Coordinates of C-alpha atoms in Angstrom, one line a residue:
X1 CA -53.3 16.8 -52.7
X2 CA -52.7 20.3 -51.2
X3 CA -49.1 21.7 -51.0
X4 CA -47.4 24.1 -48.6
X5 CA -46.0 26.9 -50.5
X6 CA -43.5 28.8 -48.2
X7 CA -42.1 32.5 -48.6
X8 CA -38.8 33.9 -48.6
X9 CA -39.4 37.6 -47.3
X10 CA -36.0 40.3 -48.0
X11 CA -35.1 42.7 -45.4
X12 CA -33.3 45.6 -46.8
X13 CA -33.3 49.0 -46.4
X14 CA -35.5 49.3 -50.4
X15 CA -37.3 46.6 -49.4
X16 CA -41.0 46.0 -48.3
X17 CA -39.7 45.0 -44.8
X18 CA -37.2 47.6 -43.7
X19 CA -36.6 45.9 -40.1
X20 CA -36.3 42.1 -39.3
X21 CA -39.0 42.1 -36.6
X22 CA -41.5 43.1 -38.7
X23 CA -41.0 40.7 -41.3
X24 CA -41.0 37.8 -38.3
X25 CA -44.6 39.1 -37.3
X26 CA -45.4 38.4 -40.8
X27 CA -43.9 35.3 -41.4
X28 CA -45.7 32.4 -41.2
X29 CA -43.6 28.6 -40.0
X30 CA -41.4 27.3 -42.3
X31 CA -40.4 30.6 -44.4
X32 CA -37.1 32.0 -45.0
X33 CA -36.5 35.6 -44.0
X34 CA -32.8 37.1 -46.3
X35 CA -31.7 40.0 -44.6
X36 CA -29.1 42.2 -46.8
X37 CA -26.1 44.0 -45.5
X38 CA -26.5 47.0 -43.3
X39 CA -26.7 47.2 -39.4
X40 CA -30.3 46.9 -37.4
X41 CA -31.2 47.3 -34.1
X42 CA -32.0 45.0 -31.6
X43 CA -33.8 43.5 -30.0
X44 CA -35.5 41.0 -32.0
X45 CA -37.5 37.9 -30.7
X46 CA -38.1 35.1 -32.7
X47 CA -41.8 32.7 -32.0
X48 CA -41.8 31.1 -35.0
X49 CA -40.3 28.2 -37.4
X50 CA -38.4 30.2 -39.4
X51 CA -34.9 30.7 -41.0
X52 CA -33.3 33.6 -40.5
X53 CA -29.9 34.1 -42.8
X54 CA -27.7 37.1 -43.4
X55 CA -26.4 38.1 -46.6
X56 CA -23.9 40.3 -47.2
X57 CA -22.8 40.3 -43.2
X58 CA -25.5 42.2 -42.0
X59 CA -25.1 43.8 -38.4
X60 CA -27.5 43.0 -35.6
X61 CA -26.4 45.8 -32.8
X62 CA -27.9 45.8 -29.2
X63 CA -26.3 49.1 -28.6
X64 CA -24.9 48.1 -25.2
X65 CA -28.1 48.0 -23.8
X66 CA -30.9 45.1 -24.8
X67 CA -30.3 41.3 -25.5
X68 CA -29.3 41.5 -29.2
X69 CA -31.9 38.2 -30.6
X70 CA -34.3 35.8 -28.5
X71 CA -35.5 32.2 -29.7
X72 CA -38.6 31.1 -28.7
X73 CA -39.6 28.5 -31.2
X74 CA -38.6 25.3 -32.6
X75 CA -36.6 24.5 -36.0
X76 CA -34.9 28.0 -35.9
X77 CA -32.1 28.6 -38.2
X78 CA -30.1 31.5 -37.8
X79 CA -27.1 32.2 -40.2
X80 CA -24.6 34.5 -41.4
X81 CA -25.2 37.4 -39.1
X82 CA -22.7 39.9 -36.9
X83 CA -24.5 40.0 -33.4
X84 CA -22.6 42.2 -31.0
X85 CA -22.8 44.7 -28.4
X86 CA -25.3 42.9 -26.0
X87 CA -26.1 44.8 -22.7
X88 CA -25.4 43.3 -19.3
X89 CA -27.0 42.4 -16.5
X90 CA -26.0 39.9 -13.5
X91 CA -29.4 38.8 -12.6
X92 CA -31.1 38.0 -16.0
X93 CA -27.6 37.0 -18.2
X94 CA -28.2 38.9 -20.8
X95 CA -27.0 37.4 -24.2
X96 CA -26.1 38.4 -27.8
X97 CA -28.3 35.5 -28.7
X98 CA -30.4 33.0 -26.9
X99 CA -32.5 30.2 -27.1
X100 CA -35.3 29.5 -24.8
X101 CA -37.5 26.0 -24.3
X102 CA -36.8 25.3 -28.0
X103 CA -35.8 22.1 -30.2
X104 CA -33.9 21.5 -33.0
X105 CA -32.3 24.7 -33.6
X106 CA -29.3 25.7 -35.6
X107 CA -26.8 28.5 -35.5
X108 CA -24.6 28.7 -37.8
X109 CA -21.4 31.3 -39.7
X110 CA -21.8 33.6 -36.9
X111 CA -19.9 36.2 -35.8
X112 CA -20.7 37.3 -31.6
X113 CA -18.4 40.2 -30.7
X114 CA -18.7 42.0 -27.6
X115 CA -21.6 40.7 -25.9
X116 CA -21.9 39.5 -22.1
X117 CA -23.3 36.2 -23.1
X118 CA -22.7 35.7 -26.7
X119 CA -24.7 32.4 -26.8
X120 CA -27.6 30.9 -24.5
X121 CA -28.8 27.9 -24.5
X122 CA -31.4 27.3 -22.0
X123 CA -33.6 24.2 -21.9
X124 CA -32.8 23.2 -25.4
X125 CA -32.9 20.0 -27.0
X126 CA -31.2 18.4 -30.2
X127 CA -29.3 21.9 -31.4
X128 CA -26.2 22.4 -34.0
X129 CA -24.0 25.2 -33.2
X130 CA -21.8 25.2 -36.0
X131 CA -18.6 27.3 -37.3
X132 CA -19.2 30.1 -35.0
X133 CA -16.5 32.9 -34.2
X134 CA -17.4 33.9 -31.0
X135 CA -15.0 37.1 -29.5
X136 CA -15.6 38.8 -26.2
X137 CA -13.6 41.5 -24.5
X138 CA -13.8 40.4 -20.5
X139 CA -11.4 41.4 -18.1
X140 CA -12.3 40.2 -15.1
X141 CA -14.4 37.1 -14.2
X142 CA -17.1 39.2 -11.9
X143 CA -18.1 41.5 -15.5
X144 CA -18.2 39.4 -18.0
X145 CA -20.4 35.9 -19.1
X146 CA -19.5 32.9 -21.1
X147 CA -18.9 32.3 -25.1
X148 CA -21.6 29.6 -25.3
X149 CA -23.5 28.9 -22.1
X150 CA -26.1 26.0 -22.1
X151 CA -27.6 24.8 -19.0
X152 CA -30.1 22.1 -18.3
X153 CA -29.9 21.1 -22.1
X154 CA -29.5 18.0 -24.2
X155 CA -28.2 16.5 -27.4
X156 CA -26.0 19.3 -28.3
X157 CA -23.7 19.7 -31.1
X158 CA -20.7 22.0 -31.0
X159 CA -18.6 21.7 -33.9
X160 CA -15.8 24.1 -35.4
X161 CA -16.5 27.1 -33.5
X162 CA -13.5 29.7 -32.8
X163 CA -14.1 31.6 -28.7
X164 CA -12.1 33.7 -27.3
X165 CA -11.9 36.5 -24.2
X166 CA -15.0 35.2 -22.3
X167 CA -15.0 33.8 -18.7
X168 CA -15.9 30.3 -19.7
X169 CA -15.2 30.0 -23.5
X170 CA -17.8 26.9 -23.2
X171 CA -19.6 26.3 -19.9
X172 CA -22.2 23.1 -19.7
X173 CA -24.4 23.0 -16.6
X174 CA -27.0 19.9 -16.7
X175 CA -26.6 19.2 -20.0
X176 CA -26.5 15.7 -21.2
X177 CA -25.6 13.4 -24.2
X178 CA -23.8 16.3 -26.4
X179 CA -21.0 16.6 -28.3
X180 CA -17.9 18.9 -28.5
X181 CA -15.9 18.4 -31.5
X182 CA -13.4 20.6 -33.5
X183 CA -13.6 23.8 -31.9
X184 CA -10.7 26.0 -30.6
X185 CA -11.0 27.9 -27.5
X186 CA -8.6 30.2 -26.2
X187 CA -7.3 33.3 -24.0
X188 CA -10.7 33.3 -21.8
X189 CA -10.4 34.3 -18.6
X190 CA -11.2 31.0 -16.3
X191 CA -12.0 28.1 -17.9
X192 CA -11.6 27.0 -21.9
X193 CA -14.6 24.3 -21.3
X194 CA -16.4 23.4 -18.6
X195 CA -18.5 21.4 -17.3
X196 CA -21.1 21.1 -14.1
X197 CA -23.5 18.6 -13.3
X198 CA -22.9 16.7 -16.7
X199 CA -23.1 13.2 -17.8
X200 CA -22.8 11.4 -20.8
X201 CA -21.3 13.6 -22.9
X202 CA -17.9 14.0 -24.8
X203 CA -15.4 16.5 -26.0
X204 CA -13.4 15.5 -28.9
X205 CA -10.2 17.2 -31.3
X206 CA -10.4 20.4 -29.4
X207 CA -7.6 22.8 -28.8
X208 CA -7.3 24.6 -25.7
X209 CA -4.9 27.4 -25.5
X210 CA -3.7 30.0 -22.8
X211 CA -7.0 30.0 -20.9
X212 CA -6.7 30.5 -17.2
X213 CA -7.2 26.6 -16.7
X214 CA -8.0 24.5 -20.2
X215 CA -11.0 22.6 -19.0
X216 CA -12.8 21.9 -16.1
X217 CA -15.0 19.0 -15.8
X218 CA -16.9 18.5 -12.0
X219 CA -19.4 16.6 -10.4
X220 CA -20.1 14.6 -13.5
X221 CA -19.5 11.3 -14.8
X222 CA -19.4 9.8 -18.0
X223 CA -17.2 11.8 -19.8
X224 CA -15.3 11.1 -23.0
X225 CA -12.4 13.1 -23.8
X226 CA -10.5 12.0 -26.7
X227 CA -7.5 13.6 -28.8
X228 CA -8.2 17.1 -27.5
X229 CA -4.5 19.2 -27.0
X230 CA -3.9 21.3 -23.9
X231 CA -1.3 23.9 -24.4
X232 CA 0.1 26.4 -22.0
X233 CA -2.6 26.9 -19.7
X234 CA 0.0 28.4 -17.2
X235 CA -0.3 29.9 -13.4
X236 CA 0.3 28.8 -10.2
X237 CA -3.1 27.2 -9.3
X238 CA -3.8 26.6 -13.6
X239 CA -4.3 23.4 -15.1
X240 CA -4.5 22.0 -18.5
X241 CA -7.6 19.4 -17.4
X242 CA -8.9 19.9 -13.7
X243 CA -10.8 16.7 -12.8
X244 CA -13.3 17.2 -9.3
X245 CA -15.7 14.7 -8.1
X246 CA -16.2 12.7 -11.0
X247 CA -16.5 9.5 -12.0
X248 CA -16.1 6.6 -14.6
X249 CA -14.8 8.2 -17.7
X250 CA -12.4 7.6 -20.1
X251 CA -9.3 10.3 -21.4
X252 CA -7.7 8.9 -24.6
X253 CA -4.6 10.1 -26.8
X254 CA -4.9 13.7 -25.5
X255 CA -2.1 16.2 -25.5
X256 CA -0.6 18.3 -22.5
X257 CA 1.9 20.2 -23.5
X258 CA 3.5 23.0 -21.3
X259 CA 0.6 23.5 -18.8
X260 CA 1.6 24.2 -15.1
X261 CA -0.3 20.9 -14.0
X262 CA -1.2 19.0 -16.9
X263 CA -4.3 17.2 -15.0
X264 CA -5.4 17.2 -11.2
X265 CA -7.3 15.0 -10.3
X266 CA -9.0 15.9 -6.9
X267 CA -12.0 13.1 -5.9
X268 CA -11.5 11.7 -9.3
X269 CA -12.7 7.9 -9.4
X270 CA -13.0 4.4 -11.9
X271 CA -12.2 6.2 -14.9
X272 CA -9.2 5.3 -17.4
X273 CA -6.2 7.0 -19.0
X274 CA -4.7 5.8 -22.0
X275 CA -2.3 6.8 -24.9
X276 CA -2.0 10.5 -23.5
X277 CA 1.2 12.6 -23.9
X278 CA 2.3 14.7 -21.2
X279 CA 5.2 16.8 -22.2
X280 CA 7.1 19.8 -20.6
X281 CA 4.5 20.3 -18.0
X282 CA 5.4 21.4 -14.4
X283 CA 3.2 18.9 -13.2
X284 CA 2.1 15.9 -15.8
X285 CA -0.2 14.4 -13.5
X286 CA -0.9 15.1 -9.9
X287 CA -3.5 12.6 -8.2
X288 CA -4.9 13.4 -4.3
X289 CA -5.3 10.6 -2.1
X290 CA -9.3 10.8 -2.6
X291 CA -9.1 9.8 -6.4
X292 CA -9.6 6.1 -6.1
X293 CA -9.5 3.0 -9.0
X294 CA -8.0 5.2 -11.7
X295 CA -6.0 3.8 -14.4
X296 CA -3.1 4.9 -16.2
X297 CA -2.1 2.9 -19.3
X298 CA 0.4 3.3 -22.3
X299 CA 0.9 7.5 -21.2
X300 CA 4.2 8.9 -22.8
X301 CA 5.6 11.3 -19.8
X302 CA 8.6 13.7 -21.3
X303 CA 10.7 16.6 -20.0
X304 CA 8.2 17.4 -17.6
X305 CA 9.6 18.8 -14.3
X306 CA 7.1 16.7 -12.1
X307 CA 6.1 13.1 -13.8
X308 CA 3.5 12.4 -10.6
X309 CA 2.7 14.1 -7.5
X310 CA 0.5 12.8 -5.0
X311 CA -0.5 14.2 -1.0
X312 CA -0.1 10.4 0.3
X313 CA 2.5 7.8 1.3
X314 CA -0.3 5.3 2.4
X315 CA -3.6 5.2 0.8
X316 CA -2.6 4.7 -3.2
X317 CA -5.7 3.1 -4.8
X318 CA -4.6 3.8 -8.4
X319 CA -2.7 1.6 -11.0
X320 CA -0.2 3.0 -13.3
X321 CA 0.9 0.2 -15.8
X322 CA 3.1 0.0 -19.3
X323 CA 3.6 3.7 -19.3
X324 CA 6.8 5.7 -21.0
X325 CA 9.1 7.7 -19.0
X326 CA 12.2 9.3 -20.2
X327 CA 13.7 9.3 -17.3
X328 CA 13.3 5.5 -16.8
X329 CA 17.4 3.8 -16.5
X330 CA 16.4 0.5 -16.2
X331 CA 16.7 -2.5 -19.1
X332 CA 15.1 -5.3 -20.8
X333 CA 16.9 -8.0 -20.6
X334 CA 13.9 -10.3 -21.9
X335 CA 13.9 -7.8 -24.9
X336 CA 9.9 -8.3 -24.4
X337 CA 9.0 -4.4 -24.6
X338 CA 8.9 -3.8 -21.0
X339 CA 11.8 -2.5 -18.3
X340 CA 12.6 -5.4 -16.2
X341 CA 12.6 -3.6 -12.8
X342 CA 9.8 -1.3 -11.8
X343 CA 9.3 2.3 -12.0
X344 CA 8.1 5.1 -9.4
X345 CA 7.2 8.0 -10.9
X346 CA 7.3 10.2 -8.0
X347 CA 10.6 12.2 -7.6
X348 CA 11.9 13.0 -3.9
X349 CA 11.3 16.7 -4.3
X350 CA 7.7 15.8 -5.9
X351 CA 7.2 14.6 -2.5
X352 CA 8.7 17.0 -0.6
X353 CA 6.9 19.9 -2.4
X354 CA 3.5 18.1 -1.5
X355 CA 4.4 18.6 2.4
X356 CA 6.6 22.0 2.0
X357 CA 6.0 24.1 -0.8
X358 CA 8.9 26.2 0.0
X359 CA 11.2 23.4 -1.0
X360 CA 10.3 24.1 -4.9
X361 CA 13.3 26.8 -4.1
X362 CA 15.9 23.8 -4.3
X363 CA 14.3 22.0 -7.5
X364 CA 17.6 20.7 -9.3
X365 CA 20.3 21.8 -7.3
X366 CA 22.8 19.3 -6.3
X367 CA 21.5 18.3 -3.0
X368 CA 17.7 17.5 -4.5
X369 CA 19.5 15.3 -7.3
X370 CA 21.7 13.2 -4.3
X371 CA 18.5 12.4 -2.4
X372 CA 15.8 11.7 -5.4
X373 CA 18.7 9.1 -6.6
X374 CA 19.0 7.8 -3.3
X375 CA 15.0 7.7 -3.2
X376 CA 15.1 6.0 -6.0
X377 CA 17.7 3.7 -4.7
X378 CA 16.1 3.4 -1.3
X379 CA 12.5 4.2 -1.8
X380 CA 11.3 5.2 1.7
X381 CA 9.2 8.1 1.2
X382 CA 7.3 6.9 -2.1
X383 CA 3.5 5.5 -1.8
X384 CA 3.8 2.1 -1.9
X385 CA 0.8 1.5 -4.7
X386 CA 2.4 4.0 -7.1
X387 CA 4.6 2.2 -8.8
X388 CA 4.7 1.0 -12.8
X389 CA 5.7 -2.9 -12.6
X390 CA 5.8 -2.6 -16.6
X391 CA 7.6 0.6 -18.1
X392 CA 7.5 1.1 -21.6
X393 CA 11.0 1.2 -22.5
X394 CA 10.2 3.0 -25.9
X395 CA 7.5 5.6 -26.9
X396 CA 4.1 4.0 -28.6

């Protein structure tokens, strides 16, 4: 029986292959190419099954002017490198490292600094992207690209990567039946992770911190988003978690804590959300009339200035049910968990904001805090469907 003997080739500056292209032309599939410490120059392109693996931190530099390292092949490992300094360009997104029409890949214990793109993943299949620290210097969102970009890609892994100072810090167009897990993304211009066209994926344990909005997910459905904290995503228009046009997924035990909005929901429908804590937001939730069949179960909602906000008095197609609130009064006489007369969530200057914006000028003076008890007292100007038969009267 014949055996397949593979080769580990050195790249050094003493060794018999002085640059890492030439010792990937030499390669055959399945060898292992060590680089040593030092800095080379890009670009490099990679066509074969190989693994690639720094030792020492070696430097791959595109000089501000090339895409730093290209994948073309399948089963490509590439680990323990610096990549940085990609060029730009706005018509062919120019990367510090990207994969092309390839399976299986991983990248892994990288550092990306300074590059447009730092990752691209572009029709790519069943890839680990793993423990990555991923640092870009954009400052605006016209010059610069995202941390990790994948489009029309699927059965992704993102685990424990560290982005920062992109435009997106994660961006997912058409890519289906991935995972986002354990990564912290932060202080990037637009968005901390988002996605576009997307279904059937999920976003898990995540921390998203002062990005211009914390995620983004649009025009996709089936999206699981589970124990992920939102934190200070701040700005007029910002959110914590913007939710457009999409449809049956699920947000579970998630944390928003001090975003402007913590979610908006704009043409968000049939999807469920339970066990989330929304504290010391401006707004915790804010729902538009075109968001239809939601739910909203067992939330905690504290020292947030705007519990719910909604654009409509009539058309309320959502249920909230056996949520917290701390600014619930009511009892429980029945001492069976729940307050025995119902809650509406929606403050009188909540509503009155909605229709003048100019009103947010009064927000707890005296006046505002006569009429929202009378609201409450009187409910005339509430929707009629948003109202919590059940509150919690403790926190769960």
């Amino acid at each position: 029986m014949l055996g397949i003997i593979f080769s580990t080739l050195f790249v050094c500056y003493d060794c018999k292959f002085k640059d890492i292209q030439s010792a990937i032309n030499y390669a055959r599939d399945g060898d292992r190419i060590v680089v040593k410490s030092g800095t080379y120059k890009g670009p490099v392109v990679v066509d074969k099954r190989v693994e690639l693996v720094g030792e020492g931190g070696p430097v791959l530099d595109g000089e501000g002017k090339y895409q730093v390292l290209t994948i073309k092949a399948d089963g490509v490992k590439v680990e323990g490198f610096v990549i940085k300094n990609s060029g730009m360009s706005y018509s062919e997104d120019i990367a510090g490292l990207k994969v092309v029409d390839s399976r299986d890949c991983i990248i892994k214990g990288n550092k990306f600094l300074n590059n447009f793109f730092a990752l691209y993943l572009e029709r790519v299949s069943g890839c680990l992207v793993e423990g990555n620290s991923i640092v870009g210097f954009a400052r605006s969102e016209g010059s610069s690209g995202n941390g990790v970009h994948a489009w029309n890609s699927e059965r992704l892994i993102l685990r424990n990567n560290y982005v920062k100072g992109h435009r997106d810090g994660i961006y997912f167009e058409f890519v289906k039946d991935s995972l986002i897990e354990n990564n912290r993304s932060e202080l990037n211009l637009r968005y901390g992770l988002h996605f576009m066209f997307s279904n059937d994926d999920s976003y898990s344990n995540n921390y998203f911190y002062k990005n211009g909005a914390g995620v983004a997910v649009m025009y996709s459905r089936n999206i699981h988003m589970v124990e992920n904290v939102f934190e200070r995503n701040e700005g007029l228009a910002n959110y914590g978690l913007l939710l457009k046009d999409i449809t049956d997924s699920k947000l579970y035990k998630n944390k928003f804590l001090n975003n402007t909005h913590g979610i908006y929901l704009e043409g968000c429908n049939r999807s469920i959300f339970e066990g989330n804590l929304f504290e010391k937001n401006g707004w915790a939730v804010r729902i538009y009339a075109n968001s239809e069949d939601n739910l909203f179960r067992r939330n905690l909602f504290i020292g947030n200035a705007f519990d719910v906000s909604t654009n409509t008095l009539s058309y309320f197609r959502n249920t909230f049910e056996g949520n917290y609130y701390d600014r619930y009064e009511g009892y429980d006489l029945d001492r069976d968990g729940y307050g025995d007369i119902p809650y509406r969530p929606v403050s009188f200057i909540a509503f009155l904001f909605e229709r003048f914006p100019l009103t947010l000028i009064l927000y707890e003076s005296f006046l505002m805090k006569i009429l929202d008890t009378m609201e409450r007292l009187i409910p005339l100007l509430h929707p009629e469907a948003l109202v919590d038969k059940k509150p919690l009267m403790v926190k769960q």
